[in-house]
Short mmCIF file of C-alpha atoms and ligand atoms in Angstrom, two decimals:
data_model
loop_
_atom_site.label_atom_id
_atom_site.label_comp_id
_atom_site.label_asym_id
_atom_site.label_seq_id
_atom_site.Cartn_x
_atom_site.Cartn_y
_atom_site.Cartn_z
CA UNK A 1 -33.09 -28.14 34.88
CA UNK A 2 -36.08 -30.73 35.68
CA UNK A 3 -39.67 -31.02 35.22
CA UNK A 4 -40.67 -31.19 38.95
CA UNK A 5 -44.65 -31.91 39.02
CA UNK A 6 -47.34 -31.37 35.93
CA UNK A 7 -51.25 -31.41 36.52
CA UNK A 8 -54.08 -31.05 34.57
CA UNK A 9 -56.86 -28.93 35.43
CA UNK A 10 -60.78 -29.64 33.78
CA UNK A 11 -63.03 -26.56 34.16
CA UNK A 12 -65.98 -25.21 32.20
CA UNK A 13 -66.54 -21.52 32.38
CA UNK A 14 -69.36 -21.51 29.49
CA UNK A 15 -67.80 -24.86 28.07
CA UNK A 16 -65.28 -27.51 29.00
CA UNK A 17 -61.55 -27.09 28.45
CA UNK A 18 -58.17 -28.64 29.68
CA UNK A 19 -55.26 -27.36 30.56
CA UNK A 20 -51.73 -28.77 31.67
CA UNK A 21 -49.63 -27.28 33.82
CA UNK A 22 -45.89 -27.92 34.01
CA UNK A 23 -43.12 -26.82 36.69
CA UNK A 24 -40.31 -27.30 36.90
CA UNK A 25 -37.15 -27.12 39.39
CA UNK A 26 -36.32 -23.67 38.51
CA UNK A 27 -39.63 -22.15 40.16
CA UNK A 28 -40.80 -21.36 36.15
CA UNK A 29 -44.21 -22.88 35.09
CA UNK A 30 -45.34 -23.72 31.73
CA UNK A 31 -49.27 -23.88 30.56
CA UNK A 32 -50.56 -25.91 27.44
CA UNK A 33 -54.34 -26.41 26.24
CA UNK A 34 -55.16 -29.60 25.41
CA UNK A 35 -59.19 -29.75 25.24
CA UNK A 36 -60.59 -32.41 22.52
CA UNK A 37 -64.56 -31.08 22.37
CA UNK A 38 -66.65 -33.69 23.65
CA UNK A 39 -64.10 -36.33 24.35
CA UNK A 40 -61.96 -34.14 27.02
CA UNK A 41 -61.59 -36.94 29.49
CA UNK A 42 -59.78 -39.36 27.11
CA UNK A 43 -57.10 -36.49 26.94
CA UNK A 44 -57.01 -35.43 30.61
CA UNK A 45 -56.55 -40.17 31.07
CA UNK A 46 -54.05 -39.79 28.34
CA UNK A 47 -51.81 -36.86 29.86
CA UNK A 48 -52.67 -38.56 33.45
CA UNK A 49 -51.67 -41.80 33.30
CA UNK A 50 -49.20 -42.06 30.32
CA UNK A 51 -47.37 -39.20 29.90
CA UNK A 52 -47.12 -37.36 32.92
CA UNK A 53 -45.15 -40.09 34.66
CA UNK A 54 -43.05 -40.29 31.99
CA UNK A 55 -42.11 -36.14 32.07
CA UNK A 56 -40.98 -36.03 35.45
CA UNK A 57 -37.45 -35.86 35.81
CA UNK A 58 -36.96 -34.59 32.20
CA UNK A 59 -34.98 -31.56 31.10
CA UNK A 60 -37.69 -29.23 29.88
CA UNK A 61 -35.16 -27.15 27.69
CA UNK A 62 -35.15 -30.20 25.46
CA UNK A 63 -38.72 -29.33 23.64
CA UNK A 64 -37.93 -31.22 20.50
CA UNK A 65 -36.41 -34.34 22.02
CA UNK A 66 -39.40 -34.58 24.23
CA UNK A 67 -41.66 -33.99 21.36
CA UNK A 68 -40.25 -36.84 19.71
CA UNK A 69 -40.25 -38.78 22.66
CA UNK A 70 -44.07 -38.53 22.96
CA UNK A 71 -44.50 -38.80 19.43
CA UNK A 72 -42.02 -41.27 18.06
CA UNK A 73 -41.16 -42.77 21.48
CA UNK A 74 -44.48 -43.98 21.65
CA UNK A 75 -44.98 -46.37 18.98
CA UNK A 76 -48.76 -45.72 18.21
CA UNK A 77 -48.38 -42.24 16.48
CA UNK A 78 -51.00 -39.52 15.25
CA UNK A 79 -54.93 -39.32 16.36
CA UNK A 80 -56.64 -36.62 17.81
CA UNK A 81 -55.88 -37.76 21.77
CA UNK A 82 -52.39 -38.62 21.11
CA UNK A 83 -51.67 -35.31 19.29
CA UNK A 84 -53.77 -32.59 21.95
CA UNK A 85 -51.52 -34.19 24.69
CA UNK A 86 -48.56 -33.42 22.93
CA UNK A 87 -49.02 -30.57 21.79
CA UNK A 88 -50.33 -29.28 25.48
CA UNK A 89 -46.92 -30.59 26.89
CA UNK A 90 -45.21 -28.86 23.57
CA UNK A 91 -46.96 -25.10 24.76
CA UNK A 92 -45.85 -25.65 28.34
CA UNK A 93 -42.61 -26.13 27.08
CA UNK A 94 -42.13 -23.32 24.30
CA UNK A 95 -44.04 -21.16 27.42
CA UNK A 96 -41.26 -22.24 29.93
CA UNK A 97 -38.38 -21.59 27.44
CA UNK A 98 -39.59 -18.11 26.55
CA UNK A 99 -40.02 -17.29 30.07
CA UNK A 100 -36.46 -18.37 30.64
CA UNK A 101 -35.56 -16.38 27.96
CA UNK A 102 -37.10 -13.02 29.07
CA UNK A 103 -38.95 -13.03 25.12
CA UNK A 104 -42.39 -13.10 23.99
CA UNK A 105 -42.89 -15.67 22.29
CA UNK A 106 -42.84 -14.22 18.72
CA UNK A 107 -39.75 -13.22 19.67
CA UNK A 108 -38.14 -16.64 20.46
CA UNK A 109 -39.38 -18.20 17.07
CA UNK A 110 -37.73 -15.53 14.85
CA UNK A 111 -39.12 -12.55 15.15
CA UNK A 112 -42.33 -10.27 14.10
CA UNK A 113 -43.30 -10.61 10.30
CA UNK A 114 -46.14 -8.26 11.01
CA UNK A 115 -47.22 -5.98 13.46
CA UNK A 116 -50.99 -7.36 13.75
CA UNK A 117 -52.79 -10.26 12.32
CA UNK A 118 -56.28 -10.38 10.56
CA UNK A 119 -59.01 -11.95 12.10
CA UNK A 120 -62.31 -13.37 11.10
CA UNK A 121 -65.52 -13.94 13.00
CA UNK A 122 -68.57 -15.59 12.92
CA UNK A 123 -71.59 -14.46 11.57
CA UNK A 124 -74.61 -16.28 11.94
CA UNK A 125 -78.60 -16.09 11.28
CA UNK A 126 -81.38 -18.25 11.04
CA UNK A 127 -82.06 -16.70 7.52
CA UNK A 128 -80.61 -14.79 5.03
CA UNK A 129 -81.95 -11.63 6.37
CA UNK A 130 -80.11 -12.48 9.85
CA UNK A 131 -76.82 -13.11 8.76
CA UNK A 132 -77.01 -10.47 6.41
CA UNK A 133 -77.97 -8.43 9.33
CA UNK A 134 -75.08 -9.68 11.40
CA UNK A 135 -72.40 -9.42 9.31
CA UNK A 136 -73.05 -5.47 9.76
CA UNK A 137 -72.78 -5.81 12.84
CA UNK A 138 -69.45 -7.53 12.39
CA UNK A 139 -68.32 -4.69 10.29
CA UNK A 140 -69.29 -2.35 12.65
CA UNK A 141 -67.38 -4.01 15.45
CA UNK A 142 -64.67 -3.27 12.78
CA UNK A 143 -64.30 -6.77 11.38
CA UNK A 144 -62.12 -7.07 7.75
CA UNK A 145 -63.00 -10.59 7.35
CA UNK A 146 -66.08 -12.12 8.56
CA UNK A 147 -67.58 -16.23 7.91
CA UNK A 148 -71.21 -16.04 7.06
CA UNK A 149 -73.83 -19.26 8.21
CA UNK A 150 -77.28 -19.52 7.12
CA UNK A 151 -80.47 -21.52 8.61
CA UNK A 152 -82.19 -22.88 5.16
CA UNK A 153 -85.63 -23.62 5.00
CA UNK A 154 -86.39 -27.13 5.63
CA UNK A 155 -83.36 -27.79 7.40
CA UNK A 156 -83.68 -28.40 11.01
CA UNK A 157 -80.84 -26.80 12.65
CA UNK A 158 -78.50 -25.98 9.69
CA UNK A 159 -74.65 -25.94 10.56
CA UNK A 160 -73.47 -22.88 12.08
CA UNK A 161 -76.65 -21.00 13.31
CA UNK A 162 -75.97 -20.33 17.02
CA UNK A 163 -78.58 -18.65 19.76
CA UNK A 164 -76.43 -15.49 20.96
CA UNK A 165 -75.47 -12.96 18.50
CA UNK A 166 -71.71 -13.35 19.86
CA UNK A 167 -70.99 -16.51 21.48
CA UNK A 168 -72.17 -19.24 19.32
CA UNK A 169 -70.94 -22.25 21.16
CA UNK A 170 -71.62 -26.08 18.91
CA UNK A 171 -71.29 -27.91 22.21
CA UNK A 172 -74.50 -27.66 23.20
CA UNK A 173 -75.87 -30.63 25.17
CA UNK A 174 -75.21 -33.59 27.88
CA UNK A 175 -76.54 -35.87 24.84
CA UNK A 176 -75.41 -34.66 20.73
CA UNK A 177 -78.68 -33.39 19.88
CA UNK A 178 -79.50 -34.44 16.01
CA UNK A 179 -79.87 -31.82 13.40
CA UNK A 180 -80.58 -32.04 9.85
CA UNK A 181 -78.46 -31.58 6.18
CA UNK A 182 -79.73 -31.69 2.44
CA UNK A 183 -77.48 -30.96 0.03
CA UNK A 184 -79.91 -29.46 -2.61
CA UNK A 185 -81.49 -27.16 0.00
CA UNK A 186 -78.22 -25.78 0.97
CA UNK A 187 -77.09 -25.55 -2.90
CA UNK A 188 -80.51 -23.44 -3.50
CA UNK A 189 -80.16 -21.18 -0.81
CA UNK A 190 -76.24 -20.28 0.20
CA UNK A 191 -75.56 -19.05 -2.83
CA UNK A 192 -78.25 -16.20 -2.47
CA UNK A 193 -77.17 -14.96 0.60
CA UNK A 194 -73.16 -14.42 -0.59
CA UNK A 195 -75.38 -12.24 -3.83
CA UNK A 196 -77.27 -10.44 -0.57
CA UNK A 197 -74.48 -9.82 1.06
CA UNK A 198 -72.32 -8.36 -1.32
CA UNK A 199 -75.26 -6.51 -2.85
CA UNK A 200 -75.57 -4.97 0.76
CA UNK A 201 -72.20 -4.37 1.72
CA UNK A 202 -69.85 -3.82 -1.24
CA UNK A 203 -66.56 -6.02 -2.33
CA UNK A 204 -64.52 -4.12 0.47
CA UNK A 205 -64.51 -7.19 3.24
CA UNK A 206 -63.30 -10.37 2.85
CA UNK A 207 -66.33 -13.13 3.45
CA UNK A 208 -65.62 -16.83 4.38
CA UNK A 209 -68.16 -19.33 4.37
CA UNK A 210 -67.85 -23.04 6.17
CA UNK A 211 -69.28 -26.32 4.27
CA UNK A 212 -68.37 -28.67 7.36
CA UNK A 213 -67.78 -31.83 5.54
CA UNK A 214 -71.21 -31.70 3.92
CA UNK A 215 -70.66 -31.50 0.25
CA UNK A 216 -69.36 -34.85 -1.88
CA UNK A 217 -66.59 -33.52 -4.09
CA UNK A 218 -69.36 -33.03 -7.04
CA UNK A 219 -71.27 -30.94 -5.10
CA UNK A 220 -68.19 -28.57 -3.31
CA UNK A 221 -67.12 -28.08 -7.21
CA UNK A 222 -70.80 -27.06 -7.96
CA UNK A 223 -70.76 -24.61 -4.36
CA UNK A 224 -67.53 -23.45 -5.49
CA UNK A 225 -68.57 -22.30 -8.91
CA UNK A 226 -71.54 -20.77 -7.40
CA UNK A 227 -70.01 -18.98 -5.63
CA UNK A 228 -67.06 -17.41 -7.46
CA UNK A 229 -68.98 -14.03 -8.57
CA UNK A 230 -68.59 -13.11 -4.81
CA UNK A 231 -65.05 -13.18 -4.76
CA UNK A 232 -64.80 -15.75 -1.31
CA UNK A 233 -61.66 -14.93 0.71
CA UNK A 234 -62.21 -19.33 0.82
CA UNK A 235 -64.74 -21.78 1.05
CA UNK A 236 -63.49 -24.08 4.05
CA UNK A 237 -64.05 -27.93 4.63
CA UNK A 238 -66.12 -28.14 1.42
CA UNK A 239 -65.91 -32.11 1.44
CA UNK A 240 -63.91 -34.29 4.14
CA UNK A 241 -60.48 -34.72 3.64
CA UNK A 242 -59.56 -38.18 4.36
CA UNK A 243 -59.37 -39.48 0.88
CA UNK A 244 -56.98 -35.99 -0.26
CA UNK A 245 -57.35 -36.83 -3.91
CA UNK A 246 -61.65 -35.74 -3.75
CA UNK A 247 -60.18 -31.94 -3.91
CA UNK A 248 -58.79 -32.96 -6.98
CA UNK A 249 -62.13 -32.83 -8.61
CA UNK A 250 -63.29 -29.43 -6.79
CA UNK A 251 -59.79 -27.79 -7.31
CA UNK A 252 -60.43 -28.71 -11.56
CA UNK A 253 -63.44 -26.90 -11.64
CA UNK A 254 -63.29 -24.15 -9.28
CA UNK A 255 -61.14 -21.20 -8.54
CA UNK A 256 -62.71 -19.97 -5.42
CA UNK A 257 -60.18 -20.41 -2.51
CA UNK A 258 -60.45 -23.30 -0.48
CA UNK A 259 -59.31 -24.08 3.27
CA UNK A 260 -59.01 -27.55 5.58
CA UNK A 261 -57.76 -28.43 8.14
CA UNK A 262 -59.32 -28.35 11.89
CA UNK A 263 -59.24 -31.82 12.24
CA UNK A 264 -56.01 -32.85 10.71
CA UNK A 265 -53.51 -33.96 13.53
CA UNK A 266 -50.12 -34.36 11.41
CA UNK A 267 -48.53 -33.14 8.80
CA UNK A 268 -49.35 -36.03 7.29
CA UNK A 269 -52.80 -35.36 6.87
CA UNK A 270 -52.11 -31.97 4.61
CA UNK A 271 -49.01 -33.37 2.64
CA UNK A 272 -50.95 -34.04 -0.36
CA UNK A 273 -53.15 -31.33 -0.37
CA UNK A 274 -50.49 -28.91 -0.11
CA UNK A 275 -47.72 -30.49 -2.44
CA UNK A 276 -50.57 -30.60 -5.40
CA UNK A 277 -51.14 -27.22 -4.44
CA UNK A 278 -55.09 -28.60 -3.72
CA UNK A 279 -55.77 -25.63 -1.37
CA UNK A 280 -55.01 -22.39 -0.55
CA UNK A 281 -55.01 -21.92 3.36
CA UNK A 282 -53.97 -24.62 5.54
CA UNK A 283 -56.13 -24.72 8.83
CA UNK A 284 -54.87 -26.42 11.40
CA UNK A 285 -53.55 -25.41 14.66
CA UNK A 286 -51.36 -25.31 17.42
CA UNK A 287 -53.61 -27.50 20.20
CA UNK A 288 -54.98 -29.59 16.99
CA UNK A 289 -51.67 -30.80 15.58
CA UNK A 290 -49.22 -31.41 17.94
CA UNK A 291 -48.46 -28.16 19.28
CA UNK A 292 -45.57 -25.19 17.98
CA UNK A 293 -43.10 -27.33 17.09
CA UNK A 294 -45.24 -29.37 14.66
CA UNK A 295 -47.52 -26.39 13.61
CA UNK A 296 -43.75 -25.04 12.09
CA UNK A 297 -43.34 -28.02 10.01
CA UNK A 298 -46.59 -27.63 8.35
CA UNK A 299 -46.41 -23.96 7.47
CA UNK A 300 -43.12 -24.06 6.16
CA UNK A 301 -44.35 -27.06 4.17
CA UNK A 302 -47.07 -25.03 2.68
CA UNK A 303 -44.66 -21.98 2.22
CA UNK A 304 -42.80 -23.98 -0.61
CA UNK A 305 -46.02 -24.36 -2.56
CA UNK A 306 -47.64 -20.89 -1.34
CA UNK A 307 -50.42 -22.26 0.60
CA UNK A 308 -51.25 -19.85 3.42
CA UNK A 309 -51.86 -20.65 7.28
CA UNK A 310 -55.36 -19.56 8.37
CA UNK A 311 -55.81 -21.44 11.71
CA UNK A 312 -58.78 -22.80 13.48
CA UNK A 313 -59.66 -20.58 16.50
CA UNK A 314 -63.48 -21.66 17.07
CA UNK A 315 -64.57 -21.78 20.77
CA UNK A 316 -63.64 -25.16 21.95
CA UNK A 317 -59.60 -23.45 21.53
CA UNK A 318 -58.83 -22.32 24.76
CA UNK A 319 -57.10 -18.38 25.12
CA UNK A 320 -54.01 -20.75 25.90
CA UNK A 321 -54.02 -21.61 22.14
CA UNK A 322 -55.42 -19.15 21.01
CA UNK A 323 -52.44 -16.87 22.76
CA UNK A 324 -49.52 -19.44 21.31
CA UNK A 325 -51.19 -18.81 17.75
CA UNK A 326 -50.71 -15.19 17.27
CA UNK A 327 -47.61 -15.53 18.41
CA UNK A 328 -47.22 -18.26 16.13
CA UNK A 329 -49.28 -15.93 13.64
CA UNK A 330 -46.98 -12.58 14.43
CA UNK A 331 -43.46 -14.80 13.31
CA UNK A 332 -45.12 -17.98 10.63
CA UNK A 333 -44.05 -15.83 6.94
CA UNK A 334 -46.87 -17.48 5.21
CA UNK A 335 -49.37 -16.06 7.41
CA UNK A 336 -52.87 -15.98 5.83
CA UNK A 337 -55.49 -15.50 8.85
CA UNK A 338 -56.71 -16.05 12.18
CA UNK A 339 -59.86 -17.37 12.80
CA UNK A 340 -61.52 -15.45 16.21
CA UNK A 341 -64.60 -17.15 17.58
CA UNK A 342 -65.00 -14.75 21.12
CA UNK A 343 -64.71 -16.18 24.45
CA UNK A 344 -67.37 -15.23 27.04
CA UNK A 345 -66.44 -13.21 30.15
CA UNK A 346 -66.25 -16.18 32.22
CA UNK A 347 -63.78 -18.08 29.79
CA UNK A 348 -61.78 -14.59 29.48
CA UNK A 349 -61.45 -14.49 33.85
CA UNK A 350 -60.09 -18.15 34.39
CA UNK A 351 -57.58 -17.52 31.77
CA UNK A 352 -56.05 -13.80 32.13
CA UNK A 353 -54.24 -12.80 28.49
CA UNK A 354 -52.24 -10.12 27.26
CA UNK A 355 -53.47 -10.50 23.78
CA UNK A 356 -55.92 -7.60 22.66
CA UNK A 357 -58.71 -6.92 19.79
CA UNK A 358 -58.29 -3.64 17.91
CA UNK A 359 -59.41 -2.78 14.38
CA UNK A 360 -60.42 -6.19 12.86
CA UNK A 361 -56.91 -7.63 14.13
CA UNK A 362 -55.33 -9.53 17.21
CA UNK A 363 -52.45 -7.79 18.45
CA UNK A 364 -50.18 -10.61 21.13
CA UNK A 365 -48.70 -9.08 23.90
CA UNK A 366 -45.39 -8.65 24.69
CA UNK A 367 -44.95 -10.53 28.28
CA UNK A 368 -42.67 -13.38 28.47
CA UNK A 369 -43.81 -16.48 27.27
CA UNK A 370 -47.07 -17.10 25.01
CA UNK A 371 -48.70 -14.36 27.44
CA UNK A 372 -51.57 -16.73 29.09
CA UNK A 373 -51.88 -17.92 32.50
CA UNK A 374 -54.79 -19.75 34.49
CA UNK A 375 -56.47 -18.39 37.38
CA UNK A 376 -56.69 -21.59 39.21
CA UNK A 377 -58.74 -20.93 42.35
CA UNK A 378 -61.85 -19.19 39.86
CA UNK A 379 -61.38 -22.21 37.41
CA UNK A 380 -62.19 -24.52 40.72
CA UNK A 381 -65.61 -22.80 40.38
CA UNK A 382 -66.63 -24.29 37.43
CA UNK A 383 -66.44 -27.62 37.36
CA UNK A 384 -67.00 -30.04 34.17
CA UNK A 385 -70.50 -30.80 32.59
CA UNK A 386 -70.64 -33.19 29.41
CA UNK A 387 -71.35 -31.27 26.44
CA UNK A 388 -71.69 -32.49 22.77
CA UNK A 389 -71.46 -31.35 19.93
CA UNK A 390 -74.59 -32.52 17.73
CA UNK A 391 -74.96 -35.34 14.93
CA UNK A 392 -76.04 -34.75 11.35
CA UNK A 393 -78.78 -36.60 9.80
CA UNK A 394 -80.36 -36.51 6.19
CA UNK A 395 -84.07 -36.49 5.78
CA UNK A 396 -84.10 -40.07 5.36
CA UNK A 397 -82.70 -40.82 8.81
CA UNK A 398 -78.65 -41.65 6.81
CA UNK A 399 -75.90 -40.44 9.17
CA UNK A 400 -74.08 -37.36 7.86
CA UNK A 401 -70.75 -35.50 8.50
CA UNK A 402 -71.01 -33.04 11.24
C1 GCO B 1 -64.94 -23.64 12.73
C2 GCO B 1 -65.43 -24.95 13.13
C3 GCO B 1 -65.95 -25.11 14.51
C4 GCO B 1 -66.00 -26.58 14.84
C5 GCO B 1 -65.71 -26.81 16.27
C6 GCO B 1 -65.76 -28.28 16.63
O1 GCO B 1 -64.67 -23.48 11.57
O2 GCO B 1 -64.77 -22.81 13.60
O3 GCO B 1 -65.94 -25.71 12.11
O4 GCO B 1 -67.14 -24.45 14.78
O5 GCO B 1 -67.21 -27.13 14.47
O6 GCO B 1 -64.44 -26.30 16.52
O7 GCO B 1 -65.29 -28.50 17.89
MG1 MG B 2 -64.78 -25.14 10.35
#
C-alpha cells in the first residue's frame, strides 16, 4: 500500500484553517488539520515543499515509522510549524488505518473508557454582570463545566471578552490589534466575579477560568489563593510555562487546580510539570503536539503521576481535531475534559462530522475513521484572509504575554 498524492487545502469559513489530505493507492483517503492561528502559511510551505515530497511513495500503514521519520528524520525537531505538520500527516494516517480497519477510531486505540466526554465552554462578558449573565445561559444550554472571562474596568480589551454571545473568535484582524493588561486590576476584580457567580448559581457546575500567560508566578499564587473558596474545576495558563520550575512557587502556595498546555508542542515541554506533579490537567492536543501518536505519550505520561488530559479545543482547532480528540477523549484512561469553543455554521458545512452535542457532553460517532471529512468544492468558496490574533500591552506601552 502507497501514499499516491497529498494536498493541502487553505479556506476560511468564519476564520482560516488547513487541512491535508492524503490518498493513497488503495482508493482510501486520510484528512489531518494542521492550522497554526495567524501563521497558517508557514505550515501549508512546510507540508508543501518539505514533507509532501518526501510522503509519496510511502507505506501509509507505517504511522509510527513515518512519525519518526518527520520527527527524528528531520534533524531540527519540535516548534509549533514542525509539530502541526506532523501531526496533520499523523491524523491522515490514524484516519486511513481506521478506515481500513472498518473501526471508529476509539475503537482502533483500545476501546471506549466512557460513553461521553465532558465539555466546557466559554463564557464571556464585558463585566461581571455579563458573564455572570452568560454563564446561565451556558447552563441552560445544559453546560456541566463552563470557563468564565471578564472585561475589568480600565482595561482596554481584557483577554477573553468576545462580540457574539457564542462564537467568540481571538483572530480578529488583517493587523493584531493591541489590547491592554494590568495585573492589579485583574487581581481586584476576577476574584469578585467567581464570589458572583457562585453566589448566583450554586457549587453544582464546575467553573474554569483562563489567566493567558498574564500572571508572574507571585501573582498566579496570589489568583490562586483567591480564588480557592470557589472551588475552580482549574485555573489554566496562570503564568507561561517555559521556565517549568515558576509553578513551583504557585503549586507551594495554592491548591486550586491548575492546567497548561495549548502551546506546548512535545512531550518535552510538560515532562517536568507532570513528573513534579506541578499541575493537574495537561492541555495540549492532538493538532498542537504532534498528532495521536504523540498526544498518547503524553497522557500516559501524566497517568503515572495522575495528572488528567483536558485538551485545548478553542476555535482556531478545526472539527478535524476536534473529531480525532474525542475519539482520543472516548479511549485516553486519564481523561479529565474537553474544552468546546463552537464552530459557526459555515465552519460546521465545509467540514461534515459525525460527532454530536447532547447534555453538557460530546458524544464521537461511530463511522470509520476519526468521523470528519471536508467538503471541498464549498471550502473553494471561502478563500483565506489574514487574521491575527491581538498583542498585549501594559499601561506603560511594555509588551505583554498574549
Ligand atoms: C483557550 C485559548 C484560546 C487561544 C487560542 C489561540 O483556552 O481556548 O487560550 O482562546 O487564545 O486558541 O489561538
Ligand atoms: Mg487558554
Amino acid at each position: 500500500m502507497k501514499i499516491e498524492t497529498a494536498k493541502v487545502i487553505v479556506c476560511s469559513p468564519g476564520r482560516n484553517f488547513v487541512t491535508l489530505k492524503i490518498h493513497t493507492d488503495q482508493g482510501v483517503y486520510g484528512i489531518g488539520d494542521a492550522t497554526l492561528n495567524g501563521r497558517e502559511h508557514a505550515v501549508v510551505a512546510y507540508l508543501e515543499e518539505h514533507v509532501i515530497p518526501c510522503l509519496i511513495g510511502m507505506d501509509p500503514r507505517r504511522i509510527e515509522d513515518i512519525w519518526q521519520y518527520l520527527y527524528r528524520g528531520a534533524y531540527w525537531r519540535r516548534g509549533p510549524v514542525t509539530m502541526r505538520a506532523i501531526a496533520a500527516v499523523d491524523m491522515a494516517l490514524w484516519d486511513i488505518k481506521a478506515k481500513m480497519a472498518g473501526m471508529p477510531l476509539y475503537d482502533l486505540l483500545g476501546g471506549k473508557s466512557r460513553d461521553r466526554v465532558m465539555v466546557y465552554g466559554h463564557a464571556n462578558g464585558s463585566d461581571i454582570d455579563e458573564t455572570v449573565e452568560a454563564v446561565g445561559h451556558y447552563i441552560d444550554m445544559g453546560y456541566k463545566a463552563i470557563r468564565a472571562q471578564t472585561g475589568v474596568p480600565g482595561i482596554k480589551d481584557a483577554y477573553g471578552v468576545g462580540r457574539g454571545k457564542l462564537y467568540y473568535e481571538p483572530a480578529d484582524a488583517a493587523l493584531p490589534s493591541v489590547t491592554g493588561w494590568e495585573t492589579r486590576k485583574a487581581l481586584n476584580y476576577v476574584p469578585k466575579m467567581f464570589e458572583k457567580l457562585r453566589a448566583t448559581y450554586g457549587f453544582d457546575h464546575h467553573l474554569l477560568h483562563d489567566g493567558h500567560h498574564r500572571y508572574t508566578p507571585q501573582e498566579a499564587a496570589n489568583l490562586g489563593k483567591m480564588l480557592e473558596p470557589y472551588q475552580l474545576f482549574w485555573l489554566e495558563d496562570c503564568t507561561p510555562a517555559e521556565n517549568q520550575e515558576a509553578f513551583k512557587l504557585v503549586r507551594q502556595h495554592t491548591v486550586t487546580p491548575l492546567a497548561v498546555g495549548e502551546i506546548f508542542n512535545t512531550i518535552w515541554d510538560a515532562k517536568d510539570l507532570i513528573q513534579n506533579q506541578l499541575i493537574d490537567y495537561i492541555r495540549c492536543t492532538i493538532v498542537g503536539a504532534g498528532g495521536i501518536t504523540h498526544m498518547r505519550r503524553i497522557a500516559d505520561l501524566a497517568a503515572l503521576y495522575q495528572v488528567r488530559t483536558g485538551s485545548h479545543g478553542a476555535t482556531d482547532l478545526s472539527p478535524v481535531t476536534m473529531g480525532c480528540a474525542l475519539h482520543f477523549d472516548t479511549w485516553v484512561p486519564n481523561f479529565g475534559i474537553q474544552e468546546y469553543m463552537r464552530h459557526t455554521e459555515e465552519t460546521d458545512a465545509v467540514f461534515p462530522h459525525d460527532y454530536r452535542f447532547e447534555d453538557g457532553h460530546l458524544i464521537c460517532g461511530e463511522t470509520p475513521g476519526h468521523g470528519v471529512d471536508i467538503d471541498e468544492d464549498l471550502a473553494a468558496k471561502y478563500p483565506y484572509k489574514p487574521a491575527y490574533l491581538p498583542v498585549a500591552r501594559l499601561e506603560d506601552g511594555t509588551m505583554w504575554n498574549w
